[in-house]
Coordinates of C-alpha atoms in Angstrom, one line a residue:
X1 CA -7.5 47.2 -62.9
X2 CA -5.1 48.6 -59.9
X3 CA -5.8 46.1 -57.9
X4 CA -3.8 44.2 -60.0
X5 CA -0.9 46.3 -59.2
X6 CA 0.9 44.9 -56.2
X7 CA 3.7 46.9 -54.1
X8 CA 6.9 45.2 -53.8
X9 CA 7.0 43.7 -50.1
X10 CA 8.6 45.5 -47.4
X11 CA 10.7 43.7 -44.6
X12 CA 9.7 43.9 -41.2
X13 CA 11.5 42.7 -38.0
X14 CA 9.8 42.7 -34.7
X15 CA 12.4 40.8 -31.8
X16 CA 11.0 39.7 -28.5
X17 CA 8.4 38.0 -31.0
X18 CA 7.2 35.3 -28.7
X19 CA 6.4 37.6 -25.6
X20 CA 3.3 39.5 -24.8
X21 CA 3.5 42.7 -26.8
X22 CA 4.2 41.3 -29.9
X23 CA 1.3 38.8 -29.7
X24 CA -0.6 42.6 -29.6
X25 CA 1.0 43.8 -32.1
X26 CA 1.8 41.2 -34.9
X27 CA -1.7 41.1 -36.4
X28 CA -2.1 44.7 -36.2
X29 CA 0.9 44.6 -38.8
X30 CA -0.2 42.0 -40.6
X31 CA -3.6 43.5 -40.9
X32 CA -2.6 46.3 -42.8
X33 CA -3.4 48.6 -40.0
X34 CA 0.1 49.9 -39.7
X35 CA 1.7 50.0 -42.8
X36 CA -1.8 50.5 -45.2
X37 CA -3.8 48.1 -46.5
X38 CA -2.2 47.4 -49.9
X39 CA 1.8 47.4 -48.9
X40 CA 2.6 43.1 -48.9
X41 CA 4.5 42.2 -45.9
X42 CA 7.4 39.7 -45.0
X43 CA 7.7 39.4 -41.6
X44 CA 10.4 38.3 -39.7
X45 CA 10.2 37.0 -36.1
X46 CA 13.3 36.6 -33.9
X47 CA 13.4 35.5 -30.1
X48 CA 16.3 33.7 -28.2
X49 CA 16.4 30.0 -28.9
X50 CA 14.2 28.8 -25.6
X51 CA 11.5 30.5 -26.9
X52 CA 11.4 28.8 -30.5
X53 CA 8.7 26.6 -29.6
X54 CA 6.3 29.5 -28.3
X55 CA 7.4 31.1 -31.3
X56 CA 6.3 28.4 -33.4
X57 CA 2.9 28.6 -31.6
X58 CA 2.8 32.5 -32.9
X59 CA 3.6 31.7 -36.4
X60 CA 0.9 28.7 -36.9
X61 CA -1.8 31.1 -35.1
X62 CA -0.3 33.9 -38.1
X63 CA -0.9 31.6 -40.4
X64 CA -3.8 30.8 -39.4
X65 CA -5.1 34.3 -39.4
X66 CA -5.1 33.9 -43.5
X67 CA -3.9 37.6 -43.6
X68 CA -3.9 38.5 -47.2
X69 CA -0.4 41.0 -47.0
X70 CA 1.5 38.8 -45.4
X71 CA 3.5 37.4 -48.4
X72 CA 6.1 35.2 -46.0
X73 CA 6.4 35.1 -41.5
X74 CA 10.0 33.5 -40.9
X75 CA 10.6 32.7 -38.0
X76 CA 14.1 32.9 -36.1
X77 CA 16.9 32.7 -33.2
X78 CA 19.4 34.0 -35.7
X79 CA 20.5 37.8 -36.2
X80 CA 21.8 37.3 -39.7
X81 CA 18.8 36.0 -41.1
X82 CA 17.0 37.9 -38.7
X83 CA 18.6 41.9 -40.0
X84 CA 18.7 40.9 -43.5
X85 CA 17.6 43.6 -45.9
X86 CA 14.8 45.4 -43.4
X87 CA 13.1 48.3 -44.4
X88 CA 11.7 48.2 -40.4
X89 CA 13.1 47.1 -37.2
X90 CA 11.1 46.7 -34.0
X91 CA 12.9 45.8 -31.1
X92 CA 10.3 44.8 -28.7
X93 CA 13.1 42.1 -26.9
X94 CA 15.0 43.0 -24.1
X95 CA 16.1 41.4 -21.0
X96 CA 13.4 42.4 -18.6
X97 CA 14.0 44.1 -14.7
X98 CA 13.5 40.8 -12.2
X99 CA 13.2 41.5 -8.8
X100 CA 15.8 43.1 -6.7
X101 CA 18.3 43.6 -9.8
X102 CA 19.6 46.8 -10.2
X103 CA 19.2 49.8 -12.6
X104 CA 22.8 48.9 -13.4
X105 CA 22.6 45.8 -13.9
X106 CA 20.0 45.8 -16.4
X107 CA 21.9 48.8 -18.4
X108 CA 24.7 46.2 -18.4
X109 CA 22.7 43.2 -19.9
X110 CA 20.9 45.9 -22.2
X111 CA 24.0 46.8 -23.8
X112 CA 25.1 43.8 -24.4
X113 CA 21.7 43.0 -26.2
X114 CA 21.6 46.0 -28.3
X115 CA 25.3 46.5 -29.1
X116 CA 25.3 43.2 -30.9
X117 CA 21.4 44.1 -32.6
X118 CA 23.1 47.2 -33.8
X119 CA 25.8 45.5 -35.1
X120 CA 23.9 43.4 -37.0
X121 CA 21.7 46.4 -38.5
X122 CA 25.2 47.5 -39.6
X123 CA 26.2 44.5 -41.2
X124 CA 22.7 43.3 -42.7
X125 CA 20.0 45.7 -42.8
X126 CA 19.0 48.1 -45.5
X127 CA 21.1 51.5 -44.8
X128 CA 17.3 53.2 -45.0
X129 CA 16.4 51.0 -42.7
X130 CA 13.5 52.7 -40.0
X131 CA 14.4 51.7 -36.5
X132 CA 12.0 51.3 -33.5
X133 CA 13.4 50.7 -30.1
X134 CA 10.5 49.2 -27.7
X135 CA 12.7 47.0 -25.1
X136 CA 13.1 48.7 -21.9
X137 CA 15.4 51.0 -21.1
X138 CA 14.1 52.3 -24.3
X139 CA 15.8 55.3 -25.1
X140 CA 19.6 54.2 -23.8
X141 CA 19.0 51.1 -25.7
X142 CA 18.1 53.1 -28.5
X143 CA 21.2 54.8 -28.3
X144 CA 23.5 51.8 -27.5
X145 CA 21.7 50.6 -31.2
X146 CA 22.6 53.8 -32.9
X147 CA 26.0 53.7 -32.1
X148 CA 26.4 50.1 -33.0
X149 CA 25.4 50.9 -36.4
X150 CA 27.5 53.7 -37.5
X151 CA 26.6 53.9 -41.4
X152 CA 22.9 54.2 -41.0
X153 CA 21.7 57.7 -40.2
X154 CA 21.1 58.5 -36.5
X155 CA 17.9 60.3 -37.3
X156 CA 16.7 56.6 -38.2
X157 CA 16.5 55.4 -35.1
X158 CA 13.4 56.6 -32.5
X159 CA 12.6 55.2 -29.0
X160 CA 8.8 54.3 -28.1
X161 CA 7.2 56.8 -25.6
X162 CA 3.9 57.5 -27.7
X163 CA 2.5 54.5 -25.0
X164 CA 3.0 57.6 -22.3
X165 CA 1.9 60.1 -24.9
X166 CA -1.3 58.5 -25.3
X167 CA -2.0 58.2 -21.3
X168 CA -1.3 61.6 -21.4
X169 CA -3.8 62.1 -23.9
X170 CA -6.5 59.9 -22.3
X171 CA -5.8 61.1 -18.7
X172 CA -7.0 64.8 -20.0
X173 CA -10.1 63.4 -22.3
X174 CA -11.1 61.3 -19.2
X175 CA -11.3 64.5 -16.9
X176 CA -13.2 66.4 -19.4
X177 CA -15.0 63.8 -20.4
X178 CA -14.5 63.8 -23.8
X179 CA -12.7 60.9 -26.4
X180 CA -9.2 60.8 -26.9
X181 CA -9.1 62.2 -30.5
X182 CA -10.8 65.2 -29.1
X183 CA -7.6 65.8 -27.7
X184 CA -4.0 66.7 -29.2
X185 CA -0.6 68.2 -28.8
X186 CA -0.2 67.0 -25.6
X187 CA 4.2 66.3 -25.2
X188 CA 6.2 63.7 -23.5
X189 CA 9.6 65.1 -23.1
X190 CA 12.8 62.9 -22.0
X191 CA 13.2 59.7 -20.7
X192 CA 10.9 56.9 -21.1
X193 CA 11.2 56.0 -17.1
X194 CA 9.1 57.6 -13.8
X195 CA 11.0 61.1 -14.7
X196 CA 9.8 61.8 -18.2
X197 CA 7.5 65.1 -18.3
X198 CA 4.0 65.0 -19.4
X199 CA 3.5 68.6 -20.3
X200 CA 0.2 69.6 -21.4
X201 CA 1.1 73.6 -21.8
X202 CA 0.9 73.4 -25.6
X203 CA -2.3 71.0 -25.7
X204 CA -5.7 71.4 -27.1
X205 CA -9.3 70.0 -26.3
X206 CA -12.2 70.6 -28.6
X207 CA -14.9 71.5 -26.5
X208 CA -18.4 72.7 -28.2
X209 CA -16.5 72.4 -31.2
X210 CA -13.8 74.5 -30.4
X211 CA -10.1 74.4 -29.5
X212 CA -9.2 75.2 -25.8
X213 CA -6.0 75.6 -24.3
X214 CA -5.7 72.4 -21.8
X215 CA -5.3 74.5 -18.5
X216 CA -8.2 76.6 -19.8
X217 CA -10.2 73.8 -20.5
X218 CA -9.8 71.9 -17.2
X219 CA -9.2 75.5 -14.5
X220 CA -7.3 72.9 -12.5
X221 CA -4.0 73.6 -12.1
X222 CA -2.6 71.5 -9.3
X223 CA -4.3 68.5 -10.8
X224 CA -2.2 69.2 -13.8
X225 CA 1.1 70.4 -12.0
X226 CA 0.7 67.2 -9.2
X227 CA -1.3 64.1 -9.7
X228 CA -2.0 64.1 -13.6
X229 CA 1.9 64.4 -14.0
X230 CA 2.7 61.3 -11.3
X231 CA -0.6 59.2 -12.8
X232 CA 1.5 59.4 -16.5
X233 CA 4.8 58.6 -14.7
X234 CA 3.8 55.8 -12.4
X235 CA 1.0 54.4 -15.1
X236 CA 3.1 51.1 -16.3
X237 CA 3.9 50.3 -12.7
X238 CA -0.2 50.3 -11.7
X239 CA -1.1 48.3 -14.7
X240 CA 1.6 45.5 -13.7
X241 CA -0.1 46.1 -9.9
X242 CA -3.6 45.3 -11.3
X243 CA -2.7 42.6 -14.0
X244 CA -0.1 41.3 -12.7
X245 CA 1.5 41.6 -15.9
X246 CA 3.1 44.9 -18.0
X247 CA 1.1 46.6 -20.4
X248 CA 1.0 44.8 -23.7
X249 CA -2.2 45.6 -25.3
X250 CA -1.8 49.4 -25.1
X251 CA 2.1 49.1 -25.6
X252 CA 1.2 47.7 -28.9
X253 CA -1.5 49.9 -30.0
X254 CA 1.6 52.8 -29.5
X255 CA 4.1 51.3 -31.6
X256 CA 1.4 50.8 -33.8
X257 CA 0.4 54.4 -33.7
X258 CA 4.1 55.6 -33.7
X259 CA 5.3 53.2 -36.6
X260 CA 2.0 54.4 -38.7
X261 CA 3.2 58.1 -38.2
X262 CA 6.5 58.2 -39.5
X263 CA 5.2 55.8 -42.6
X264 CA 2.1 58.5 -43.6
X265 CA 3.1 61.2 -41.5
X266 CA 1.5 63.1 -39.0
X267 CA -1.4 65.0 -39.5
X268 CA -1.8 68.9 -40.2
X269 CA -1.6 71.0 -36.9
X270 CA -0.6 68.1 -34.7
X271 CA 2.7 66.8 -33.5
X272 CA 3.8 63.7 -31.4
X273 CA 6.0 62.8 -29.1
X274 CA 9.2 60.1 -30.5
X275 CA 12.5 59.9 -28.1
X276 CA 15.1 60.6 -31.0
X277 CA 18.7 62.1 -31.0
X278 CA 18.5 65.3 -29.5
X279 CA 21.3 66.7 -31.7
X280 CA 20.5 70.5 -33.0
X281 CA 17.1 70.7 -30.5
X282 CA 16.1 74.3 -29.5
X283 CA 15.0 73.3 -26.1
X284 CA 18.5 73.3 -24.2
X285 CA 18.7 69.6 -24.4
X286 CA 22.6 68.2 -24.6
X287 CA 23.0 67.0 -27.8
X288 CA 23.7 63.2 -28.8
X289 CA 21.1 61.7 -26.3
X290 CA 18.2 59.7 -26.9
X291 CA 15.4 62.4 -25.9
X292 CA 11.8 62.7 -26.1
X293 CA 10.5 65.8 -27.8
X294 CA 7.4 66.7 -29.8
X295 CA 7.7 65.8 -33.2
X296 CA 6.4 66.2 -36.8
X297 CA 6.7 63.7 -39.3
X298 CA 6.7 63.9 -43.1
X299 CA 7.9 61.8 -46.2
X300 CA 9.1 59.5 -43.3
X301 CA 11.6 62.2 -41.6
X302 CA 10.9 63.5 -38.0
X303 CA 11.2 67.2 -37.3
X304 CA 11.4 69.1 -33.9
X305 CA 8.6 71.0 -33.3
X306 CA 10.2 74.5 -33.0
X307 CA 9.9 77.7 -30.7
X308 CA 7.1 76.2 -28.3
X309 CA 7.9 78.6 -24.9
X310 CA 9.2 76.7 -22.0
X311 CA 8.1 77.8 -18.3
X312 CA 10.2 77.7 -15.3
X313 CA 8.0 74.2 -14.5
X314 CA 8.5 72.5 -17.5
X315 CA 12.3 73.4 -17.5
X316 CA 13.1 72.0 -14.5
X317 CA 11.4 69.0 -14.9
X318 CA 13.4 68.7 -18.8
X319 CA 16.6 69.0 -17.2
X320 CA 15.7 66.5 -14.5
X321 CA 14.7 63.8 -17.0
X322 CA 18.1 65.0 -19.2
X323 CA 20.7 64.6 -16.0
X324 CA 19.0 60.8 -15.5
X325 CA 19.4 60.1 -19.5
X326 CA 23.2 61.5 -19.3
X327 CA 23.7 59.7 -16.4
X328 CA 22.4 56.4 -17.8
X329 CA 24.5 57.3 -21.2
X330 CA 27.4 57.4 -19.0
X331 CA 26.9 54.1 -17.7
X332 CA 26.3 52.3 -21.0
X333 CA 29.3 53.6 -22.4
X334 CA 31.3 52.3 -19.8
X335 CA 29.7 48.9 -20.7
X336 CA 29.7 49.7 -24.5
X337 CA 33.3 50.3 -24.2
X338 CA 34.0 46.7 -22.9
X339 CA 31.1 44.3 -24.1

């Protein structure tokens, strides 16, 4: 007889709805895939008003999916009914770089973006609300949401870099020849641009059915130190080389991935890697900055992974990816300040 017993619906927002990742990622949701296969979903699509039409198109082809969870899919161009009462936020929408445009000048639109999304999380979202920031630059957009929305708790807010966790991951199973799953604990720390740090020092392989330290595994230590580390990095900007295009299909399958982990958790002996505040770290990161770290999730609450030992390596290339965040912090306040 429980199948008779439905669970109330949750309400899910993903912006940026008519673009190219959320076409990824919209049936995954709606699938059951991300949030389990008996929660009922309404879910909420917003976009700016040009791309209503497109976004029509998306929620005939949802329809036409005949997913059983998906109780309701409005469609929208307006934050108010957009934020109303979430229990999820993805912010997929941002205004993307165009050629010859300035790291500054995109912070500046950014802001602008996100201090009015923020706002509206304030003023119409659940205060429980889980938020996911996707929309490049991820983490200082992230931020710029946060302090928008004073009243909901920081630690609700996460940025996505499990897309250059999971290259991480598959970079390493690729080398040894083995699947991705084989492989875990591998850590993204910092900023989700070309100076985040793939670190590997505190990974594991199962070879032969054992665990094996990563460098142990691989006796390769430049490749890890050198081009492994620049391959993670510079990954986004050879997929949009070869496809002309950015990555959509694996973006999707991280948020995916990352929003299915803080609603079941992580499993036992693994961690992942979220850019959330860095308040109270352990890792000599400044505090109130959006920062990747390694991460394990349960009853839907991230903590840092503690006491993993840092090497002169990996420290430098933390603080390099910290000074960039600040500096971009720096930059979006300014803006905050006056938008």
């Amino acid at each position: 007889m429980h199948r008779l017993i439905k669970s109330e619906p949750i309400r899910v927002l993903v912006t940026g709805a008519a673009g190219q990742i959320a076409y990824s990622l919209l049936y995954s949701i709606g699938n059951g895939s991300v949030f389990g296969k008996d929660q009922p979903i309404i879910l909420v699509l917003l976009d700016i008003t040009p791309m209503m039409g497109v976004l029509d198109g998306v929620l005939m082809e949802l329809q036409d999916c005949a997913l059983p969870l998906l109780q309701d899919v409005i469609a929208t161009d307006k934050e108010e009914v957009a934020f109303k009462d979430l229990d999820v936020a993805v912010l997929v929408g941002s205004m993307p770089r165009r050629e010859g445009m300035e790291r500054k000048d995109l912070l500046k639109a950014n802001v602008k973006i996100f201090k009015s999304q923020g706002a509206a999380l304030e003023k119409y979202a659940k205060k429980s609300v889980k938020v996911i920031v996707v929309g490049n630059p991820a983490n200082t957009n992230c931020l710029t949401a946060s302090k928008s929305a004073p009243s909901i708790p920081k630690e609700n807010f996460s940025c996505l870099t499990r897309l250059d966790h999971n290259r991480a991951k598959s970079q390493i199973a690729l080398k040894l020849g083995v699947t991705a799953d084989d492989v875990k604990n591998v850590i993204i720390w910092g900023n989700h641009s070309s100076t985040q740090y793939p670190d590997v020092n505190h990974a594991k392989v199962k070879l032969q059915g054992k665990e094996v330290g990563v460098y142990e595994a691989l006796k390769d230590d430049s490749w890890l130190k050198g081009e492994f580390i620049t391959t993670v990095q510079q990954r986004g900007a050879a997929v949009i080389k070869a496809r002309k295009l950015s990555s959509a299909m694996s973006a999707a399958k991280a948020i995916s991935d990352h929003i299915r982990d803080i609603w079941f958790g992580t499993p036992e002996g693994e961690f992942v890697s979220m850019g959330v505040i860095s308040d109270g770290n352990s890792y000599g990161v400044p505090d109130d900055l959006l920062y990747s770290f390694p991460v394990v999730i349960k009853n839907k609450t991230w903590k840092f992974v503690e006491g993993l030992p840092i090497n002169d390596f990996s420290r430098e290339k933390m603080d390099l990816t910290a000074k960039e965040l600040t500096e971009e912090k720096e930059t979006a306040f300014e803006f905050l300040s006056s938008a």
